[in-house]
C-alpha cells in the first residue's frame, strides 16, 4: 500500500537525528524533489478584475471530486459577507473587501496555495511527502503523508488544511495547482472557468512582465506592488491589487524564504525547541507507525 | 481613350484607398502624435512596423452616432455552457455617450474599419501572448464593470441563457423587443446656481447653456467617463426601477471641471454675491459682435482648442487676406470717395491699427474724423 517501508522511514529519521548531532545540513535532508525550473508556470491574480463570482471555487471542487453543488447556487453573494479560508472542502475561496483606490467596485480576492518558489512545506515535511515539481506546482504524496501537520505550521500563508473530521488516516489538503490537469496540457480548472480572466496562467517570468506592464500603464488603478514577486523568495501565484495587501489579509512577509527553507528543517524550526529533533523524529515515527497500523487495520476490516 | 484611362485610374484609386483603410493612412506621420505612441522602434518599415500592441488610443477614430450603429449584435464565438448572447448595441451606444463613448469598448481601434474583438483578443485561454486578456475575459470585463456597478450582481443569467433553454430566445424576438428602444434623452439644464461657503461671493452661476450651445463645447469635455452609477444605483431603492441618485462631489472635484479651462480666472470671477449674467461677448471682451460676427461660431475666430484663446481687435489678425486692392471699405458703413479710395490703408489708419480713430492730419491740417469724412455713410446690408 504505502510506497515507503517502515525501515526506509526509520532510516530517514536516523539521518535527521544525525543532522542535529553535527552533520552538515545537506546530508541531513530527506531530499525531497524540489525543482526550481526556469520555465515554471504561475498565475497572476488581478484582484481589480475579479468580480467575485466564485465560479473558480465551483470549478476547483468539480475538478477535485469535492461536493460542488450546482454552479448557479454560487450567485448568492451573501457568503462573501464573512471571510473564509481554504479548507479541506474548498481548496480555494474568494473573499470580498471594500473598494480600492479610484473604484466603486468591491475588491475580490481568491485565496489558495501560492506554490512558493522555496516552499516551506516541502522543507518542513519530515517524510518528504511534499515536492516542488518542474512546472512550479507544489504537491504532496498522500501515500507518504503521515498527517503530522508540520507543513501547516511552516506555511507562511497558512494554506494546508487538515482533515480533522476524519478519524481514520486524516491527511493534508490544499490546492494542487491542478497538477493532474496541467500534466495533460489543460489549464487549471479555476483559470479555465474565470469569466473575466482575473487569473492569467503563464510562465512566471512572463507573468511578472505582464504585471509590471499593467501597473505602468495604469498607475491609477494599481498599487505598485506585485505580491509574490519577492515575498518569501517568490511565489508562483502572484497578485495585483488597488489597495495595500495588508488590508486584504495577506500576512506581511519578508523577501527571504520562510524559516527552515534555505537551511535544512532542523536548523530553522527545531532550533527554537528545547527537545532535540530526535524527539520530533520519534513523534513523527510514532505517527507514521500509527497511520500505517490504522491503514492495516482498515485493510483487515475490509 | 482618355475617358477609359480616367475610369481605370479611379478604379485603381478605389482599390488603393480600400486597402489603405486597414492602415492609419499615408500621412499619419503628420498627425500630432509622437511615433512612439504606436511604434516601438525608431525606424518602422512596412515589413516591420514594430507596432506596440496597445494602447493606440490617441489615433483611435471610431466615432459614430449611436443611431447609426447596429441595433443588435450576436456574440456566439465562444459559447460553451451558454447559448449566444444578444447584445443590444444601439442602446448601449446611447448610454455610453457620457461615459467614454465608442472608445469605451472599441479601444485601441486605429482609423479605418471597426475591428472585431477577436482580431486582438484570442478565443483560447491557453495561448502564448498573455499580455492581453483572451476573448472571454475581454468581453466579460467590458460588460461586467458597468453591470456590477449599478446592479451589484454578477449573475450569469442577466445576459446568458443556458444552452438547454436557448430555443426560447430567438434573435428576431430580441430584435423586436429592442426596436425603437432608447435611453431617455438626457435633459440639459440651462443654468445651475451653486450656493457656496466662500465668504467674498457665495453664489456661483454656471450657464450650462452657454457652454454647450454658445461655446459649443462637447458634452464629453466635462462629462468624461461618467458611469451609470452617476444616475442609477439599484442598491439605493427597493423597487426594481433604478432611481436617480445625487452624486456627492468633493470641493476639489467641483473646481476641477471649471479649472480645466478657467485657469487664469480668480475666485471672484465666478464667486459673486448675486447671480451672474449670461455671457455677452461685448461686455466680457469689449468687442461687441456686430451683425457679421454674431453669426459666426466661436471656433471660426478662436480655433477649436478649448479654452478659447484671446484675440486682438485688429481686423487683419483674422482677415489676413484683406489688402488695399480687395478690401471693400463700404463694409464698414463708410463709402470712400474716389480720391480716398486710391490711398493705402496706413495713410489714414496709422500702423494699420483699425481699432483706433483714423487720422486725417497726414494730408489735411486740422481735419478730424468723424467731423470730416473721406466719403459718405452708407447702410450696409
Ligand atoms: S503557500 Fe504554503 S503550502 Fe503553498 S507552497 Fe507555499 S509553503 Fe507550501
Ligand atoms: S489551481 Fe486547481 S486546485 Fe488550485 S485553486 Fe485552482 S482549481 Fe483549485
Ligand atoms: S472565477 Fe475569476 S472572477 Fe470569479 S471569483 Fe474566481 S477569480 Fe474572481
XYZ file of C-alpha atoms and ligand atoms in Angstrom:
707
model
C 0.000 0.000 0.000
C 2.427 2.659 1.160
C 5.309 3.379 -1.160
C 7.688 3.580 1.718
C 8.654 0.781 4.008
C 8.912 1.182 7.735
C 12.625 0.568 7.510
C 13.078 3.326 4.955
C 11.298 5.701 7.232
C 13.388 4.832 10.253
C 16.447 5.356 8.126
C 15.302 8.883 7.307
C 14.606 9.601 10.968
C 18.021 8.385 11.910
C 19.610 10.694 9.370
C 17.634 13.638 10.729
C 18.781 12.769 14.189
C 22.349 12.586 12.996
C 21.951 16.016 11.394
C 21.406 17.550 14.789
C 24.367 15.752 16.154
C 26.565 17.798 13.863
C 26.418 16.552 10.286
C 26.114 19.084 7.501
C 22.590 20.115 6.616
C 22.697 18.730 3.107
C 23.326 15.233 4.250
C 20.684 15.614 6.909
C 17.901 16.371 4.448
C 15.394 13.813 3.408
C 15.999 15.261 -0.071
C 12.509 15.833 -1.391
C 12.008 16.725 -5.043
C 12.456 20.485 -5.108
C 12.917 21.807 -8.606
C 13.152 25.460 -9.470
C 12.791 25.386 -13.210
C 13.326 28.419 -15.422
C 10.033 27.826 -17.202
C 7.952 27.156 -14.137
C 4.366 28.236 -14.513
C 2.351 30.566 -12.347
C -0.844 32.567 -12.157
C -1.305 36.298 -11.920
C -4.413 37.109 -9.894
C -5.673 40.591 -10.705
C -7.975 41.440 -7.816
C -9.079 44.629 -9.586
C -10.512 42.489 -12.370
C -12.017 39.685 -10.291
C -15.774 40.066 -9.953
C -16.219 37.670 -7.060
C -18.452 35.282 -8.995
C -16.844 32.296 -7.245
C -17.004 30.213 -10.388
C -13.405 29.287 -9.597
C -14.499 27.788 -6.295
C -17.017 25.646 -8.073
C -14.606 24.568 -10.818
C -11.938 23.671 -8.280
C -14.278 21.434 -6.344
C -15.624 19.926 -9.515
C -12.119 19.098 -10.706
C -11.164 17.519 -7.389
C -14.270 15.423 -6.823
C -15.322 17.502 -3.863
C -19.036 18.186 -3.331
C -19.580 21.260 -5.510
C -23.337 21.782 -5.792
C -24.644 23.491 -8.879
C -22.920 26.493 -10.370
C -25.987 28.731 -10.204
C -26.079 28.449 -6.417
C -22.780 30.361 -6.324
C -24.544 33.525 -7.431
C -25.649 34.115 -3.859
C -23.281 36.814 -2.692
C -24.240 36.596 0.991
C -21.397 34.190 1.604
C -18.973 36.995 0.787
C -20.030 38.818 3.927
C -17.831 36.552 6.027
C -14.144 35.969 5.451
C -13.225 32.382 4.717
C -10.032 30.366 4.427
C -9.324 27.429 2.158
C -10.136 24.180 3.879
C -10.480 20.503 3.101
C -13.758 21.028 1.276
C -12.706 24.113 -0.634
C -9.127 24.340 -1.818
C -9.720 27.904 -2.888
C -12.068 30.601 -1.598
C -12.892 34.132 -2.654
C -13.217 36.905 -0.092
C -14.593 40.364 -0.673
C -13.173 43.668 0.562
C -14.168 47.312 0.266
C -13.166 49.106 -2.970
C -9.576 50.150 -3.528
C -8.445 53.438 -4.978
C -10.367 55.062 -7.836
C -13.118 52.483 -7.893
C -16.683 51.979 -6.779
C -16.399 48.234 -7.019
C -15.545 45.873 -4.200
C -12.230 44.045 -4.368
C -12.465 40.290 -4.547
C -9.538 38.156 -3.603
C -9.161 34.497 -4.454
C -7.082 32.584 -1.932
C -5.261 29.296 -2.451
C -1.771 27.826 -2.119
C 0.822 30.228 -3.533
C 3.098 27.468 -4.846
C 6.182 29.091 -3.398
C 9.483 29.002 -5.259
C 11.126 27.972 -1.992
C 8.259 26.180 -0.326
C 8.392 25.946 3.453
C 6.029 22.998 3.344
C 8.455 20.979 1.236
C 11.242 21.628 3.711
C 9.073 21.039 6.732
C 7.718 17.712 5.662
C 9.693 15.118 7.572
C 8.691 12.216 5.390
C 9.456 14.011 2.150
C 5.849 13.806 1.001
C 5.908 17.337 -0.431
C 7.628 18.235 -3.664
C 8.044 21.221 -5.936
C 7.571 19.976 -9.471
C 9.207 21.175 -12.639
C 6.159 23.187 -13.694
C 6.119 25.096 -10.414
C 3.447 23.060 -8.683
C 3.866 22.193 -5.026
C 2.166 18.885 -4.378
C 2.287 16.170 -1.790
C 2.065 12.431 -1.910
C -0.916 11.282 0.119
C 0.674 7.871 0.426
C 3.648 9.349 2.192
C 1.756 11.983 4.214
C 1.504 10.937 7.847
C -0.696 13.841 8.919
C 1.902 15.387 11.212
C 0.835 18.896 10.183
C 4.360 20.299 10.111
C 3.562 21.807 6.714
C 0.624 23.646 8.249
C 2.868 25.158 10.863
C 5.569 26.029 8.372
C 3.467 27.555 5.597
C 3.775 31.351 5.730
C 0.356 31.680 4.064
C -1.400 29.200 6.339
C -2.628 27.176 3.440
C -2.532 23.445 4.114
C -5.727 22.255 5.761
C -6.117 19.124 7.830
C -8.889 16.580 7.774
C -9.682 16.942 11.483
C -13.075 15.413 10.936
C -11.618 12.197 9.673
C -10.858 9.640 12.343
C -9.030 7.289 10.079
C -5.956 8.414 8.282
C -6.552 12.178 8.339
C -4.455 13.913 5.732
C -3.431 17.304 4.453
C -5.394 19.061 1.715
C -4.549 22.101 -0.356
C -4.630 23.481 -3.884
C -2.528 21.244 -6.093
C -2.404 23.720 -8.996
C -4.464 21.108 -10.797
C -1.371 19.019 -11.361
C -3.387 16.254 -12.963
C -4.886 18.663 -15.469
C -1.734 20.598 -16.307
C 0.090 17.310 -16.861
C -2.337 16.692 -19.715
C -1.850 20.169 -21.126
C -5.094 21.516 -19.687
C -5.393 24.751 -17.747
C -6.036 24.706 -14.021
C -9.801 24.429 -13.533
C -10.150 27.825 -11.876
C -8.141 29.611 -14.571
C -10.176 27.948 -17.244
C -13.590 28.960 -15.922
C -12.914 32.520 -14.764
C -15.256 34.704 -16.851
C -13.065 37.789 -16.750
C -9.658 36.116 -16.833
C -8.773 37.600 -13.487
C -6.433 34.614 -13.333
C -3.759 34.708 -16.012
C -1.808 31.484 -16.474
C 1.698 31.631 -17.887
C 5.366 31.231 -17.137
C 6.284 33.075 -14.002
C 8.834 35.209 -15.847
C 6.217 36.342 -18.360
C 3.656 36.987 -15.640
C 5.986 39.327 -13.777
C 6.456 41.247 -17.026
C 2.711 41.397 -17.651
C 2.067 42.554 -14.088
C 4.699 45.296 -14.322
C 3.245 46.493 -17.600
C -0.253 46.686 -16.122
C 0.968 48.778 -13.198
C 2.968 51.020 -15.513
C 0.102 51.586 -17.859
C -2.484 52.058 -15.161
C -0.849 53.646 -12.126
C -4.219 54.983 -11.002
C -5.649 51.507 -10.825
C -2.965 49.538 -9.040
C -0.722 49.874 -6.027
C 2.862 49.486 -7.159
C 3.370 46.042 -5.666
C 3.223 42.559 -7.128
C 2.558 40.344 -4.146
C 4.539 37.168 -4.533
C 7.205 38.610 -6.793
C 9.659 38.731 -3.920
C 7.730 37.627 -0.831
C 9.264 34.579 0.833
C 11.657 34.323 -2.073
C 8.932 34.450 -4.719
C 5.746 32.511 -5.370
C 4.166 31.046 -8.478
C 0.819 32.685 -7.763
C 1.136 36.451 -7.684
C -1.357 39.222 -7.004
C -2.142 42.722 -8.208
C -4.378 44.986 -6.183
C -5.722 48.503 -5.856
C -5.049 48.653 -2.154
C -2.372 47.671 0.301
C -2.185 43.892 0.628
C -2.248 44.230 4.412
C -5.870 45.315 4.068
C -6.616 42.150 2.122
C -5.500 39.894 4.968
C -2.220 38.912 3.378
C 0.467 38.409 6.007
C 3.333 40.881 5.928
C 6.238 38.814 4.755
C 9.902 39.454 4.104
C 11.681 38.596 0.913
C 13.628 35.755 2.475
C 12.244 32.279 2.102
C 10.303 31.197 5.193
C 12.472 29.879 8.022
C 13.620 26.363 7.512
C 13.668 26.602 3.751
C 17.172 27.557 2.769
C 18.671 25.583 5.573
C 17.553 22.182 6.494
C 14.482 21.931 8.597
C 16.062 21.247 11.962
C 18.098 24.467 11.908
C 15.205 26.652 11.000
C 12.372 25.497 13.121
C 13.732 22.989 15.526
C 16.493 25.204 16.839
C 13.889 27.089 18.864
C 12.637 23.962 20.581
C 14.290 22.622 23.656
C 13.732 18.931 22.982
C 16.099 17.779 20.270
C 14.889 16.923 16.864
C 15.195 13.270 17.588
C 12.128 13.638 19.733
C 10.254 15.051 16.790
C 11.585 12.369 14.604
C 10.377 9.921 17.169
C 6.972 11.584 17.335
C 6.829 11.548 13.597
C 7.844 7.941 13.648
C 5.094 7.080 16.042
C 2.580 8.899 13.910
C 3.788 7.123 10.847
C 3.510 3.784 12.605
C 0.042 4.625 13.882
C -1.042 5.658 10.434
C 0.328 2.515 8.985
C -1.422 0.442 11.631
C -4.703 2.167 11.068
C -4.337 1.540 7.390
C -3.566 -2.069 8.047
C -6.492 -2.254 10.454
C -8.728 -0.814 7.850
C -7.464 -3.118 5.227
C -8.089 -6.018 7.520
C -11.611 -4.837 8.214
C -12.399 -4.572 4.560
C -9.442 56.762 -74.748
C -8.857 59.451 -72.184
C -12.158 58.560 -70.584
C -11.232 54.929 -70.249
C -7.964 55.916 -68.687
C -9.730 58.124 -66.150
C -12.098 55.325 -65.182
C -9.185 52.952 -64.875
C -7.285 55.411 -62.699
C -10.321 55.901 -60.499
C -10.685 52.176 -60.160
C -7.080 51.784 -59.100
C -7.511 54.638 -56.656
C -10.530 52.932 -55.152
C -8.661 49.713 -54.605
C -5.755 51.586 -53.100
C -7.982 53.543 -50.775
C -9.865 50.442 -49.737
C -6.589 48.868 -48.896
C -5.381 51.970 -47.107
C -8.319 51.761 -44.722
C -6.518 48.982 -42.943
C -3.680 51.322 -42.029
C -3.827 54.650 -40.250
C -3.290 56.392 -43.585
C -0.397 57.554 -45.685
C 0.024 60.886 -43.986
C -0.334 59.645 -40.482
C 3.215 60.688 -39.684
C 1.950 64.252 -39.899
C -0.617 63.657 -37.154
C 0.015 65.449 -33.935
C 1.330 62.431 -32.062
C 4.753 61.053 -31.399
C 5.826 57.987 -33.370
C 6.433 56.128 -30.122
C 2.693 56.113 -29.462
C 2.387 53.259 -31.932
C 5.890 52.114 -32.876
C 8.441 50.601 -30.576
C 11.450 51.040 -32.851
C 12.994 54.218 -34.216
C 12.619 53.397 -37.893
C 9.416 51.492 -38.561
C 9.234 49.994 -42.025
C 6.406 48.471 -43.976
C 7.682 44.960 -43.420
C 8.487 45.554 -39.782
C 6.209 48.250 -38.407
C 7.142 47.213 -34.827
C 3.746 48.259 -33.536
C 3.052 48.443 -29.859
C 0.158 46.169 -29.119
C -1.873 48.865 -27.497
C -2.863 51.442 -26.436
C -3.072 53.301 -29.680
C -5.948 55.344 -28.385
C -4.521 58.679 -29.460
C -5.318 57.906 -33.070
C -8.481 56.000 -32.402
C -11.152 57.339 -34.690
C -14.155 55.222 -34.018
C -16.831 57.810 -33.807
C -20.320 57.044 -34.903
C -23.624 58.423 -33.820
C -25.399 55.796 -31.710
C -28.303 55.933 -34.148
C -26.039 54.832 -36.993
C -24.854 51.750 -35.180
C -26.316 48.253 -35.287
C -29.297 47.534 -33.041
C -28.227 44.095 -32.073
C -25.012 42.148 -32.097
C -24.994 38.441 -31.524
C -21.958 37.165 -29.707
C -21.549 33.477 -30.307
C -17.846 32.810 -30.850
C -17.179 31.207 -27.518
C -20.402 29.766 -26.260
C -19.939 26.571 -24.296
C -22.281 26.254 -21.348
C -24.489 29.027 -22.575
C -26.094 29.948 -25.848
C -25.225 33.077 -27.811
C -25.623 36.488 -26.198
C -27.782 39.050 -27.956
C -26.218 42.364 -27.171
C -28.345 45.478 -27.590
C -25.654 47.588 -29.175
C -27.506 50.777 -30.017
C -28.905 51.377 -26.559
C -25.520 50.751 -25.072
C -24.005 53.209 -27.522
C -26.522 55.807 -26.384
C -25.735 55.097 -22.774
C -22.020 55.371 -23.339
C -22.114 58.874 -24.759
C -21.079 60.395 -21.479
C -19.000 57.526 -20.261
C -16.178 57.357 -22.702
C -18.141 56.942 -25.926
C -17.394 54.323 -28.566
C -13.812 54.149 -27.387
C -15.011 52.667 -24.141
C -15.342 49.311 -25.849
C -13.712 49.853 -29.242
C -10.490 50.833 -27.572
C -7.242 50.979 -29.469
C -9.069 50.912 -32.785
C -6.915 52.858 -35.220
C -8.555 54.781 -38.010
C -10.200 52.532 -40.516
C -12.831 49.886 -40.090
C -14.078 48.842 -36.677
C -12.147 45.787 -35.702
C -13.734 42.669 -34.342
C -12.826 41.970 -30.725
C -11.146 38.726 -31.695
C -8.708 40.463 -34.006
C -6.755 41.237 -30.845
C -8.279 39.017 -28.172
C -7.653 35.356 -28.879
C -10.506 32.978 -28.337
C -8.384 30.437 -26.493
C -7.275 30.974 -22.958
C -4.233 28.754 -23.288
C -2.037 30.888 -25.505
C 1.438 32.336 -25.837
C 0.702 36.032 -25.710
C -0.814 36.699 -22.315
C -0.344 40.459 -22.378
C -3.995 40.926 -23.337
C -6.992 39.127 -21.900
C -8.485 36.398 -24.042
C -11.821 36.958 -25.783
C -13.974 35.564 -22.994
C -12.151 37.681 -20.431
C -12.179 40.818 -22.567
C -15.896 40.631 -23.340
C -16.888 39.954 -19.766
C -14.713 42.754 -18.479
C -16.417 45.200 -20.818
C -19.883 44.241 -19.673
C -19.425 43.425 -16.053
C -17.790 46.558 -14.728
C -20.860 48.677 -15.504
C -23.408 45.988 -14.789
C -21.875 45.324 -11.415
C -21.761 48.967 -10.521
C -25.427 49.543 -10.678
C -26.909 46.115 -10.139
C -24.276 44.799 -7.707
C -24.769 41.430 -9.293
C -22.649 39.052 -11.274
C -25.375 36.596 -12.175
C -24.654 34.903 -15.485
C -28.292 34.730 -16.495
C -28.540 38.527 -16.775
C -27.063 38.105 -20.247
C -26.740 34.362 -20.779
C -29.268 31.663 -21.395
C -28.352 28.087 -20.651
C -27.954 26.099 -23.834
C -30.819 23.822 -22.965
C -33.192 26.810 -22.759
C -31.755 28.589 -25.733
C -34.565 27.679 -28.108
C -36.830 30.078 -26.252
C -34.807 33.098 -27.255
C -34.521 33.928 -30.926
C -32.602 36.899 -32.239
C -35.698 38.058 -34.099
C -37.664 38.227 -30.887
C -34.916 40.157 -29.203
C -34.741 42.488 -32.161
C -38.454 43.114 -31.937
C -38.164 43.811 -28.264
C -35.398 46.298 -28.828
C -36.945 48.087 -31.789
C -37.391 51.736 -31.001
C -35.988 51.333 -27.537
C -33.727 54.130 -26.475
C -32.055 55.532 -23.454
C -34.103 58.567 -22.392
C -32.670 61.775 -23.756
C -30.706 63.495 -21.062
C -32.241 66.789 -20.078
C -29.838 69.631 -20.225
C -30.045 72.329 -17.561
C -29.890 75.952 -18.743
C -28.185 77.266 -15.667
C -27.225 75.986 -12.255
C -26.713 78.263 -9.285
C -24.402 76.840 -6.670
C -24.506 78.168 -3.152
C -21.053 78.056 -1.690
C -19.320 78.816 1.576
C -16.937 81.269 0.004
C -17.077 84.453 2.096
C -16.463 87.021 -0.627
C -19.012 85.580 -3.010
C -21.462 82.909 -2.062
C -23.058 82.373 -5.434
C -21.639 80.662 -8.474
C -23.807 80.744 -11.556
C -22.992 78.168 -14.136
C -24.606 78.696 -17.511
C -24.706 75.197 -18.879
C -26.433 76.517 -21.969
C -23.639 78.945 -22.744
C -21.089 76.194 -22.571
C -22.938 73.762 -24.776
C -24.899 75.955 -27.175
C -22.871 79.156 -27.397
C -19.350 77.849 -26.926
C -20.303 74.518 -28.473
C -18.194 72.551 -26.046
C -18.700 68.787 -26.414
C -20.531 67.074 -23.539
C -17.583 64.759 -23.094
C -15.184 67.620 -22.434
C -16.607 67.783 -18.924
C -18.642 64.596 -18.657
C -15.754 62.232 -19.085
C -16.074 58.599 -18.110
C -19.250 59.041 -16.200
C -20.515 55.710 -15.076
C -24.108 54.532 -14.950
C -23.765 54.881 -11.212
C -23.877 58.627 -11.580
C -27.606 58.304 -12.083
C -28.528 54.708 -11.358
C -27.819 52.598 -8.353
C -30.281 49.854 -7.619
C -28.956 49.354 -4.128
C -30.407 52.664 -3.085
C -34.036 51.728 -3.745
C -36.280 48.797 -3.154
C -38.372 48.923 -6.319
C -36.944 47.379 -9.415
C -36.592 50.627 -11.406
C -33.350 52.312 -10.629
C -33.634 55.747 -9.162
C -31.672 58.865 -9.860
C -29.209 59.483 -7.092
C -27.447 62.702 -6.374
C -23.729 62.349 -6.729
C -21.806 63.955 -3.945
C -18.630 65.642 -5.018
C -15.734 66.964 -3.041
C -14.691 70.612 -3.226
C -11.745 69.676 -5.371
C -13.863 67.720 -7.796
C -16.276 70.624 -8.168
C -13.472 73.008 -9.002
C -11.580 70.601 -11.215
C -14.125 70.814 -14.018
C -14.028 74.616 -14.166
C -10.311 74.930 -13.611
C -9.529 72.803 -16.626
C -10.433 75.876 -18.722
C -10.720 78.823 -16.345
C -7.131 78.544 -15.241
C -6.382 82.225 -15.155
C -9.572 83.389 -13.506
C -9.535 84.323 -9.849
C -12.113 83.280 -7.264
C -14.271 86.338 -7.740
C -14.652 85.702 -11.448
C -17.178 83.027 -10.567
C -17.997 83.599 -6.890
C -20.317 86.573 -6.752
C -22.859 87.832 -4.289
C -25.574 87.773 -6.909
C -26.452 85.641 -9.848
C -24.148 86.206 -12.760
C -25.364 87.385 -16.119
C -25.298 85.242 -19.167
C -22.280 85.518 -21.422
C -22.210 88.629 -23.558
C -19.287 88.948 -25.942
C -19.346 92.754 -25.838
C -19.439 93.066 -22.068
C -16.947 90.367 -21.418
C -14.354 91.254 -24.046
C -15.087 94.831 -25.003
C -15.713 93.746 -28.582
C -19.384 93.624 -29.280
C -20.219 91.259 -32.058
C -21.666 93.192 -34.938
C -24.082 91.820 -37.422
C -21.370 89.968 -39.321
C -19.566 88.408 -36.430
C -22.626 87.480 -34.457
C -23.440 84.729 -36.916
C -20.121 83.027 -36.552
C -19.435 80.231 -34.154
C -16.642 80.674 -31.635
C -14.302 78.287 -33.410
C -14.309 80.374 -36.594
C -12.217 83.001 -34.861
C -10.867 81.352 -31.739
C -9.869 77.993 -33.139
C -11.124 74.697 -31.808
C -8.818 74.484 -28.834
C -10.628 74.698 -25.509
C -10.229 77.029 -23.614
C -10.573 79.526 -26.445
C -7.605 81.791 -26.863
C -7.948 85.557 -26.693
C -7.675 87.516 -29.923
C -6.639 91.087 -30.508
C -9.037 93.526 -32.100
C -7.182 94.072 -35.377
C -9.234 93.094 -38.412
C -6.247 91.659 -40.258
C -5.499 89.264 -37.421
C -8.355 87.217 -38.768
C -8.938 88.718 -42.204
C -5.402 88.061 -43.279
C -6.301 88.199 -46.948
C -7.529 91.773 -46.821
C -5.342 94.328 -48.606
C -5.603 97.658 -50.429
C -6.865 96.117 -53.607
C -9.553 93.771 -52.420
C -10.943 95.448 -49.334
C -14.364 96.954 -49.864
C -14.480 99.869 -47.489
C -18.265 100.098 -47.818
C -18.465 97.108 -45.480
C -17.545 99.416 -42.595
C -20.501 101.704 -43.325
C -18.391 104.362 -44.960
C -18.104 104.502 -48.707
C -14.804 106.196 -49.664
C -14.938 108.864 -52.314
C -12.842 108.462 -55.421
C -9.744 110.242 -54.140
C -9.579 108.416 -50.881
C -10.246 105.083 -52.466
C -6.818 105.414 -54.125
C -4.948 105.623 -50.830
C -3.200 102.925 -48.884
C -4.806 101.787 -45.631
C -1.973 103.076 -43.467
C -2.282 106.580 -44.929
C -5.249 107.078 -42.608
C -5.024 104.075 -40.267
C -1.677 104.513 -38.563
C 0.283 101.266 -38.407
C -2.783 99.500 -39.785
C -4.403 99.693 -36.401
C -8.065 99.812 -37.314
C -9.235 99.826 -33.745
C -8.252 103.426 -33.192
C -9.564 106.522 -34.874
C -8.179 107.209 -38.339
C -6.059 110.322 -38.781
C -6.604 112.979 -41.450
C -3.696 115.231 -40.467
C -1.203 113.452 -42.713
C -2.747 115.438 -45.596
C -5.352 117.749 -44.147
C -4.233 120.044 -41.381
C -6.927 120.440 -38.677
C -9.228 117.782 -40.137
C -10.654 115.422 -37.549
C -12.629 112.268 -38.162
C -15.642 111.906 -37.906
C -16.295 115.633 -38.207
C -14.801 115.487 -41.654
C -15.354 112.254 -43.581
C -13.436 110.808 -46.569
C -16.690 109.716 -48.213
C -20.299 109.167 -47.291
C -22.023 106.959 -44.746
C -23.978 104.119 -46.203
C -26.190 101.431 -44.815
C -24.566 98.080 -45.024
C -26.673 95.061 -45.706
S 1.830 28.584 0.199
Fe 2.274 27.213 1.878
S 1.544 25.245 1.172
Fe 1.689 26.530 -0.625
S 3.754 26.126 -1.428
Fe 3.939 27.904 -0.093
S 4.505 26.995 1.863
Fe 3.702 25.326 0.654
S -5.249 25.570 -9.375
Fe -6.677 23.853 -9.285
S -6.521 23.180 -7.186
Fe -5.652 25.218 -7.215
S -7.348 26.571 -6.763
Fe -7.267 26.413 -8.970
S -8.682 24.771 -9.432
Fe -8.224 24.605 -7.267
S -13.848 32.943 -11.255
Fe -12.489 34.664 -11.640
S -13.786 36.450 -11.348
Fe -14.895 34.743 -10.473
S -14.283 34.823 -8.326
Fe -12.881 33.414 -9.312
S -11.136 34.674 -9.867
Fe -12.813 36.060 -9.407
